[in-house]
Amino acid sequence: MASCLLSAPLLFCVTRSKPQLIVPSASTPHQQKPLSDLDDQGTVRLHIPVLMFYRNSVERRGEDPAMAIKEGLAKALVFYYPLAGRIFEGENGKLIVNCNGKGVLFVEAKANVKLEQIGDKSMQPPCPYLKQLLNTVPGSKGIIDCPLLLIQVTRFTCGGFALGIRFNHTMMDAQGFIQFVNAVSELAKGVSAPSTFPIWERGLLTARSTPTITYEHNQFKDFDLSKTTRWWDFEKLLRITKFINVQKLASDPCVFFSKNICHSLLIKRSFTFGSRELQAIKDQCPASTTFEALCACLWKCRTIALRPDPNSTVLLTIIVNIREKLQDSKLPLGYYGNAIVLAAAVTKAKLLCSNPISYAAKLIREAKNIVNDDYVKSITDLMVTSGRPRGAVLRNFLITDNSRFGYDDVDFGWGKPIFGGVYGVGYGVGFLVSHKRMEDTKGKLVALALPPLIMGKFQYELRKMTRAQK
């Protein structure tokens, strides 16, 4: 099985072996485990693609990285045995793992080029070779009754390799995923047990017996649907593509848009922010963290480029890791489930676009700081009382920071990756990943998807915003 991508002057072809199921290397419990009410929220019912690129190692000359990773994976699944199972849906949409040991999908592949021929730019999101390096196995993309992991190891002619992993987000968040991958790497290098033992305990994040919604969770609301929008707003954008299907749109606008629009109308581009650019942004809102300032900058530039109705409500949604936020019911070390909640900064488009980014940064900081034990309980209760809603789509921009979890530190014995991170790029979502250079180790990278004309305007606004202040 082979696939090719012509990206002049590089003809990149990959030949894959038949997918195989990797099962735990020892017997594991067969049982059913309910997910938490944060695991099975609508927003995380999707698969996340991750890529890591590794150079050839002189010390491991002649050794097969696919074999080492496969062996480490089988051993890790003994400790993380629910990942070898399958999910089914119980009463009221509750997701439950059937721990049956069926295994995870594993694919070995060979490329016809050297790793350096791809180039550093193509290794970072949005990687043009994602389909070559992480092929979709037919029938594997569903949430229900599908493998929870798909792994592909692609060897290059130079001895380097790429590791592609697609994981079911309902099983774990970014921190939990890295914890699992680190366990695979440790076991691949010969240790008998992972340094961090996995903890299930999903009942800690389950709705109360008497659900009580105590916060205004704006991140799940689509505001101003009746307002007249400009042609590039969501509704008009759908109509001009000739892909419109009103029934499907009404049932799930997020899925409809990602499936029918992104590949035909949007362009994907990455933006890097070194220390100089980050400082230029931070100088405009000194009371904020770098994350708050960068999110404020991206939110404002994107909104100006999209030109929504000035009186329409716009949102910036961030994903908050609650592991360090909880006081009453702290999560144990090793918890690898979804310990994340959405929090939204909300304002009018005209206020966002006309004010300095310190205005937006303040809103983001307030949204982030509101997350506490009561907020988590409220959003958990909301999941079970409101049909496990997805996050808002219209005039919403969701940013998640994956730069601090160590995607580019995972070592299977061939050294650390040249580059590693999440590679999912879609409309309305921005993944922040680390972008280290020899002279600058604190950089950030974000990949976005926008219509071509809007992307040009966004870039123009971003250049103005990141120019060092005189």
JSON list of C-alpha atoms in Angstrom, two decimals, residues 221-364:
[
{"chain": "A", "resi": 221, "resn": "LYS", "atom": "CA", "xyz": [-23.48, 29.22, 23.23]},
{"chain": "A", "resi": 222, "resn": "ASP", "atom": "CA", "xyz": [-23.75, 30.39, 19.63]},
{"chain": "A", "resi": 223, "resn": "PHE", "atom": "CA", "xyz": [-24.59, 34.07, 19.94]},
{"chain": "A", "resi": 224, "resn": "ASP", "atom": "CA", "xyz": [-26.40, 36.39, 17.53]},
{"chain": "A", "resi": 225, "resn": "LEU", "atom": "CA", "xyz": [-27.55, 33.76, 15.04]},
{"chain": "A", "resi": 226, "resn": "SER", "atom": "CA", "xyz": [-30.25, 36.08, 13.72]},
{"chain": "A", "resi": 227, "resn": "LYS", "atom": "CA", "xyz": [-27.90, 38.96, 12.87]},
{"chain": "A", "resi": 228, "resn": "THR", "atom": "CA", "xyz": [-27.04, 39.83, 9.27]},
{"chain": "A", "resi": 229, "resn": "THR", "atom": "CA", "xyz": [-23.47, 38.73, 8.62]},
{"chain": "A", "resi": 230, "resn": "ARG", "atom": "CA", "xyz": [-20.88, 39.61, 6.02]},
{"chain": "A", "resi": 231, "resn": "TRP", "atom": "CA", "xyz": [-20.16, 37.15, 3.20]},
{"chain": "A", "resi": 232, "resn": "TRP", "atom": "CA", "xyz": [-17.22, 35.54, 4.92]},
{"chain": "A", "resi": 233, "resn": "ASP", "atom": "CA", "xyz": [-19.08, 34.90, 8.15]},
{"chain": "A", "resi": 234, "resn": "PHE", "atom": "CA", "xyz": [-19.95, 31.30, 8.87]},
{"chain": "A", "resi": 235, "resn": "GLU", "atom": "CA", "xyz": [-23.47, 31.18, 7.42]},
{"chain": "A", "resi": 236, "resn": "LYS", "atom": "CA", "xyz": [-22.64, 32.96, 4.15]},
{"chain": "A", "resi": 237, "resn": "LEU", "atom": "CA", "xyz": [-19.39, 31.05, 3.83]},
{"chain": "A", "resi": 238, "resn": "LEU", "atom": "CA", "xyz": [-21.34, 27.82, 3.81]},
{"chain": "A", "resi": 239, "resn": "ARG", "atom": "CA", "xyz": [-23.83, 29.02, 1.20]},
{"chain": "A", "resi": 240, "resn": "ILE", "atom": "CA", "xyz": [-21.26, 30.07, -1.39]},
{"chain": "A", "resi": 241, "resn": "THR", "atom": "CA", "xyz": [-19.44, 26.74, -1.29]},
{"chain": "A", "resi": 242, "resn": "LYS", "atom": "CA", "xyz": [-22.44, 24.78, -2.66]},
{"chain": "A", "resi": 243, "resn": "PHE", "atom": "CA", "xyz": [-21.85, 22.23, 0.07]},
{"chain": "A", "resi": 244, "resn": "ILE", "atom": "CA", "xyz": [-24.73, 23.43, 2.21]},
{"chain": "A", "resi": 245, "resn": "ASN", "atom": "CA", "xyz": [-26.93, 20.78, 3.74]},
{"chain": "A", "resi": 246, "resn": "VAL", "atom": "CA", "xyz": [-29.29, 22.51, 6.15]},
{"chain": "A", "resi": 247, "resn": "GLN", "atom": "CA", "xyz": [-30.27, 19.35, 8.02]},
{"chain": "A", "resi": 248, "resn": "LYS", "atom": "CA", "xyz": [-26.67, 18.29, 8.66]},
{"chain": "A", "resi": 249, "resn": "LEU", "atom": "CA", "xyz": [-25.67, 21.84, 9.54]},
{"chain": "A", "resi": 250, "resn": "ALA", "atom": "CA", "xyz": [-28.42, 22.13, 12.12]},
{"chain": "A", "resi": 251, "resn": "SER", "atom": "CA", "xyz": [-27.53, 18.80, 13.72]},
{"chain": "A", "resi": 252, "resn": "ASP", "atom": "CA", "xyz": [-23.78, 19.43, 14.05]},
{"chain": "A", "resi": 253, "resn": "PRO", "atom": "CA", "xyz": [-22.33, 22.63, 12.56]},
{"chain": "A", "resi": 254, "resn": "CYS", "atom": "CA", "xyz": [-18.82, 21.95, 13.88]},
{"chain": "A", "resi": 255, "resn": "VAL", "atom": "CA", "xyz": [-18.51, 18.58, 12.19]},
{"chain": "A", "resi": 256, "resn": "PHE", "atom": "CA", "xyz": [-20.29, 19.77, 9.03]},
{"chain": "A", "resi": 257, "resn": "PHE", "atom": "CA", "xyz": [-17.92, 22.69, 8.64]},
{"chain": "A", "resi": 258, "resn": "SER", "atom": "CA", "xyz": [-14.73, 20.74, 9.27]},
{"chain": "A", "resi": 259, "resn": "LYS", "atom": "CA", "xyz": [-15.71, 18.00, 6.82]},
{"chain": "A", "resi": 260, "resn": "ASN", "atom": "CA", "xyz": [-17.07, 20.13, 3.99]},
{"chain": "A", "resi": 261, "resn": "ILE", "atom": "CA", "xyz": [-15.19, 23.40, 4.10]},
{"chain": "A", "resi": 262, "resn": "CYS", "atom": "CA", "xyz": [-11.66, 23.09, 5.38]},
{"chain": "A", "resi": 263, "resn": "HIS", "atom": "CA", "xyz": [-10.20, 21.11, 2.49]},
{"chain": "A", "resi": 264, "resn": "SER", "atom": "CA", "xyz": [-11.86, 23.10, -0.26]},
{"chain": "A", "resi": 265, "resn": "LEU", "atom": "CA", "xyz": [-12.02, 26.72, 0.80]},
{"chain": "A", "resi": 266, "resn": "LEU", "atom": "CA", "xyz": [-9.53, 27.34, 3.59]},
{"chain": "A", "resi": 267, "resn": "ILE", "atom": "CA", "xyz": [-5.77, 27.65, 3.49]},
{"chain": "A", "resi": 268, "resn": "LYS", "atom": "CA", "xyz": [-3.59, 26.52, 6.39]},
{"chain": "A", "resi": 269, "resn": "ARG", "atom": "CA", "xyz": [-0.54, 28.40, 7.52]},
{"chain": "A", "resi": 270, "resn": "SER", "atom": "CA", "xyz": [1.76, 28.43, 10.54]},
{"chain": "A", "resi": 271, "resn": "PHE", "atom": "CA", "xyz": [3.12, 31.48, 12.35]},
{"chain": "A", "resi": 272, "resn": "THR", "atom": "CA", "xyz": [6.20, 31.47, 14.55]},
{"chain": "A", "resi": 273, "resn": "PHE", "atom": "CA", "xyz": [6.81, 33.83, 17.44]},
{"chain": "A", "resi": 274, "resn": "GLY", "atom": "CA", "xyz": [10.36, 34.13, 18.70]},
{"chain": "A", "resi": 275, "resn": "SER", "atom": "CA", "xyz": [11.45, 35.99, 21.82]},
{"chain": "A", "resi": 276, "resn": "ARG", "atom": "CA", "xyz": [11.50, 39.32, 19.96]},
{"chain": "A", "resi": 277, "resn": "GLU", "atom": "CA", "xyz": [7.92, 38.97, 18.65]},
{"chain": "A", "resi": 278, "resn": "LEU", "atom": "CA", "xyz": [6.62, 37.69, 21.97]},
{"chain": "A", "resi": 279, "resn": "GLN", "atom": "CA", "xyz": [8.24, 40.58, 23.80]},
{"chain": "A", "resi": 280, "resn": "ALA", "atom": "CA", "xyz": [6.76, 43.09, 21.35]},
{"chain": "A", "resi": 281, "resn": "ILE", "atom": "CA", "xyz": [3.31, 41.66, 22.11]},
{"chain": "A", "resi": 282, "resn": "LYS", "atom": "CA", "xyz": [3.95, 41.45, 25.85]},
{"chain": "A", "resi": 283, "resn": "ASP", "atom": "CA", "xyz": [5.06, 45.10, 25.95]},
{"chain": "A", "resi": 284, "resn": "GLN", "atom": "CA", "xyz": [1.54, 46.09, 24.89]},
{"chain": "A", "resi": 285, "resn": "CYS", "atom": "CA", "xyz": [-0.01, 44.46, 27.97]},
{"chain": "A", "resi": 286, "resn": "PRO", "atom": "CA", "xyz": [2.69, 44.22, 30.67]},
{"chain": "A", "resi": 287, "resn": "ALA", "atom": "CA", "xyz": [0.22, 43.08, 33.34]},
{"chain": "A", "resi": 288, "resn": "SER", "atom": "CA", "xyz": [-0.49, 39.88, 31.41]},
{"chain": "A", "resi": 289, "resn": "THR", "atom": "CA", "xyz": [1.34, 36.60, 30.95]},
{"chain": "A", "resi": 290, "resn": "THR", "atom": "CA", "xyz": [2.93, 35.81, 27.60]},
{"chain": "A", "resi": 291, "resn": "PHE", "atom": "CA", "xyz": [0.14, 33.32, 26.90]},
{"chain": "A", "resi": 292, "resn": "GLU", "atom": "CA", "xyz": [-2.58, 35.87, 27.63]},
{"chain": "A", "resi": 293, "resn": "ALA", "atom": "CA", "xyz": [-0.86, 38.50, 25.49]},
{"chain": "A", "resi": 294, "resn": "LEU", "atom": "CA", "xyz": [-0.32, 36.14, 22.55]},
{"chain": "A", "resi": 295, "resn": "CYS", "atom": "CA", "xyz": [-3.92, 34.88, 22.67]},
{"chain": "A", "resi": 296, "resn": "ALA", "atom": "CA", "xyz": [-5.17, 38.48, 22.80]},
{"chain": "A", "resi": 297, "resn": "CYS", "atom": "CA", "xyz": [-3.05, 39.38, 19.78]},
{"chain": "A", "resi": 298, "resn": "LEU", "atom": "CA", "xyz": [-4.23, 36.40, 17.72]},
{"chain": "A", "resi": 299, "resn": "TRP", "atom": "CA", "xyz": [-7.87, 36.96, 18.70]},
{"chain": "A", "resi": 300, "resn": "LYS", "atom": "CA", "xyz": [-7.85, 40.64, 17.77]},
{"chain": "A", "resi": 301, "resn": "CYS", "atom": "CA", "xyz": [-5.99, 40.16, 14.46]},
{"chain": "A", "resi": 302, "resn": "ARG", "atom": "CA", "xyz": [-8.26, 37.29, 13.43]},
{"chain": "A", "resi": 303, "resn": "THR", "atom": "CA", "xyz": [-11.43, 39.21, 14.31]},
{"chain": "A", "resi": 304, "resn": "ILE", "atom": "CA", "xyz": [-10.30, 42.30, 12.38]},
{"chain": "A", "resi": 305, "resn": "ALA", "atom": "CA", "xyz": [-9.56, 40.08, 9.39]},
{"chain": "A", "resi": 306, "resn": "LEU", "atom": "CA", "xyz": [-12.96, 38.35, 9.53]},
{"chain": "A", "resi": 307, "resn": "ARG", "atom": "CA", "xyz": [-14.83, 41.68, 9.85]},
{"chain": "A", "resi": 308, "resn": "PRO", "atom": "CA", "xyz": [-17.94, 40.44, 11.68]},
{"chain": "A", "resi": 309, "resn": "ASP", "atom": "CA", "xyz": [-20.85, 42.74, 12.39]},
{"chain": "A", "resi": 310, "resn": "PRO", "atom": "CA", "xyz": [-19.45, 45.31, 14.87]},
{"chain": "A", "resi": 311, "resn": "ASN", "atom": "CA", "xyz": [-22.27, 44.62, 17.32]},
{"chain": "A", "resi": 312, "resn": "SER", "atom": "CA", "xyz": [-21.97, 40.83, 17.17]},
{"chain": "A", "resi": 313, "resn": "THR", "atom": "CA", "xyz": [-20.66, 38.86, 20.13]},
{"chain": "A", "resi": 314, "resn": "VAL", "atom": "CA", "xyz": [-17.24, 37.25, 19.69]},
{"chain": "A", "resi": 315, "resn": "LEU", "atom": "CA", "xyz": [-15.57, 34.66, 21.89]},
{"chain": "A", "resi": 316, "resn": "LEU", "atom": "CA", "xyz": [-12.06, 33.49, 22.66]},
{"chain": "A", "resi": 317, "resn": "THR", "atom": "CA", "xyz": [-12.18, 30.06, 24.25]},
{"chain": "A", "resi": 318, "resn": "ILE", "atom": "CA", "xyz": [-9.17, 28.65, 26.06]},
{"chain": "A", "resi": 319, "resn": "ILE", "atom": "CA", "xyz": [-8.58, 25.18, 27.43]},
{"chain": "A", "resi": 320, "resn": "VAL", "atom": "CA", "xyz": [-7.65, 25.26, 31.12]},
{"chain": "A", "resi": 321, "resn": "ASN", "atom": "CA", "xyz": [-5.73, 22.42, 32.75]},
{"chain": "A", "resi": 322, "resn": "ILE", "atom": "CA", "xyz": [-7.42, 21.88, 36.13]},
{"chain": "A", "resi": 323, "resn": "ARG", "atom": "CA", "xyz": [-4.73, 19.66, 37.69]},
{"chain": "A", "resi": 324, "resn": "GLU", "atom": "CA", "xyz": [-3.27, 22.63, 39.54]},
{"chain": "A", "resi": 325, "resn": "LYS", "atom": "CA", "xyz": [-6.56, 24.51, 39.88]},
{"chain": "A", "resi": 326, "resn": "LEU", "atom": "CA", "xyz": [-8.50, 22.08, 42.06]},
{"chain": "A", "resi": 327, "resn": "GLN", "atom": "CA", "xyz": [-8.25, 22.52, 45.82]},
{"chain": "A", "resi": 328, "resn": "ASP", "atom": "CA", "xyz": [-11.05, 20.38, 47.30]},
{"chain": "A", "resi": 329, "resn": "SER", "atom": "CA", "xyz": [-10.60, 17.29, 45.12]},
{"chain": "A", "resi": 330, "resn": "LYS", "atom": "CA", "xyz": [-7.07, 17.30, 43.76]},
{"chain": "A", "resi": 331, "resn": "LEU", "atom": "CA", "xyz": [-6.31, 14.79, 41.05]},
{"chain": "A", "resi": 332, "resn": "PRO", "atom": "CA", "xyz": [-3.62, 12.21, 41.91]},
{"chain": "A", "resi": 333, "resn": "LEU", "atom": "CA", "xyz": [-0.25, 12.19, 40.16]},
{"chain": "A", "resi": 334, "resn": "GLY", "atom": "CA", "xyz": [-0.53, 9.89, 37.15]},
{"chain": "A", "resi": 335, "resn": "TYR", "atom": "CA", "xyz": [-4.14, 10.76, 36.31]},
{"chain": "A", "resi": 336, "resn": "TYR", "atom": "CA", "xyz": [-4.21, 10.59, 32.52]},
{"chain": "A", "resi": 337, "resn": "GLY", "atom": "CA", "xyz": [-7.85, 11.37, 31.72]},
{"chain": "A", "resi": 338, "resn": "ASN", "atom": "CA", "xyz": [-9.18, 14.70, 30.51]},
{"chain": "A", "resi": 339, "resn": "ALA", "atom": "CA", "xyz": [-8.45, 17.19, 33.26]},
{"chain": "A", "resi": 340, "resn": "ILE", "atom": "CA", "xyz": [-9.41, 20.18, 31.13]},
{"chain": "A", "resi": 341, "resn": "VAL", "atom": "CA", "xyz": [-12.33, 22.58, 30.91]},
{"chain": "A", "resi": 342, "resn": "LEU", "atom": "CA", "xyz": [-13.27, 25.33, 28.49]},
{"chain": "A", "resi": 343, "resn": "ALA", "atom": "CA", "xyz": [-13.38, 28.97, 29.62]},
{"chain": "A", "resi": 344, "resn": "ALA", "atom": "CA", "xyz": [-14.44, 31.86, 27.38]},
{"chain": "A", "resi": 345, "resn": "ALA", "atom": "CA", "xyz": [-13.63, 35.54, 27.10]},
{"chain": "A", "resi": 346, "resn": "VAL", "atom": "CA", "xyz": [-16.66, 37.33, 25.61]},
{"chain": "A", "resi": 347, "resn": "THR", "atom": "CA", "xyz": [-17.06, 40.81, 24.14]},
{"chain": "A", "resi": 348, "resn": "LYS", "atom": "CA", "xyz": [-18.49, 42.76, 21.21]},
{"chain": "A", "resi": 349, "resn": "ALA", "atom": "CA", "xyz": [-16.51, 42.77, 17.98]},
{"chain": "A", "resi": 350, "resn": "LYS", "atom": "CA", "xyz": [-16.25, 46.57, 17.88]},
{"chain": "A", "resi": 351, "resn": "LEU", "atom": "CA", "xyz": [-14.77, 46.66, 21.40]},
{"chain": "A", "resi": 352, "resn": "LEU", "atom": "CA", "xyz": [-12.24, 43.95, 20.64]},
{"chain": "A", "resi": 353, "resn": "CYS", "atom": "CA", "xyz": [-11.11, 45.59, 17.39]},
{"chain": "A", "resi": 354, "resn": "SER", "atom": "CA", "xyz": [-10.97, 49.18, 18.62]},
{"chain": "A", "resi": 355, "resn": "ASN", "atom": "CA", "xyz": [-9.25, 48.64, 21.98]},
{"chain": "A", "resi": 356, "resn": "PRO", "atom": "CA", "xyz": [-5.56, 47.79, 22.57]},
{"chain": "A", "resi": 357, "resn": "ILE", "atom": "CA", "xyz": [-4.77, 44.11, 23.08]},
{"chain": "A", "resi": 358, "resn": "SER", "atom": "CA", "xyz": [-4.46, 44.76, 26.82]},
{"chain": "A", "resi": 359, "resn": "TYR", "atom": "CA", "xyz": [-8.29, 44.89, 26.79]},
{"chain": "A", "resi": 360, "resn": "ALA", "atom": "CA", "xyz": [-8.53, 41.41, 25.31]},
{"chain": "A", "resi": 361, "resn": "ALA", "atom": "CA", "xyz": [-5.73, 40.09, 27.53]},
{"chain": "A", "resi": 362, "resn": "LYS", "atom": "CA", "xyz": [-7.64, 41.24, 30.62]},
{"chain": "A", "resi": 363, "resn": "LEU", "atom": "CA", "xyz": [-10.76, 39.38, 29.45]},
{"chain": "A", "resi": 364, "resn": "ILE", "atom": "CA", "xyz": [-8.72, 36.24, 28.85]}
]
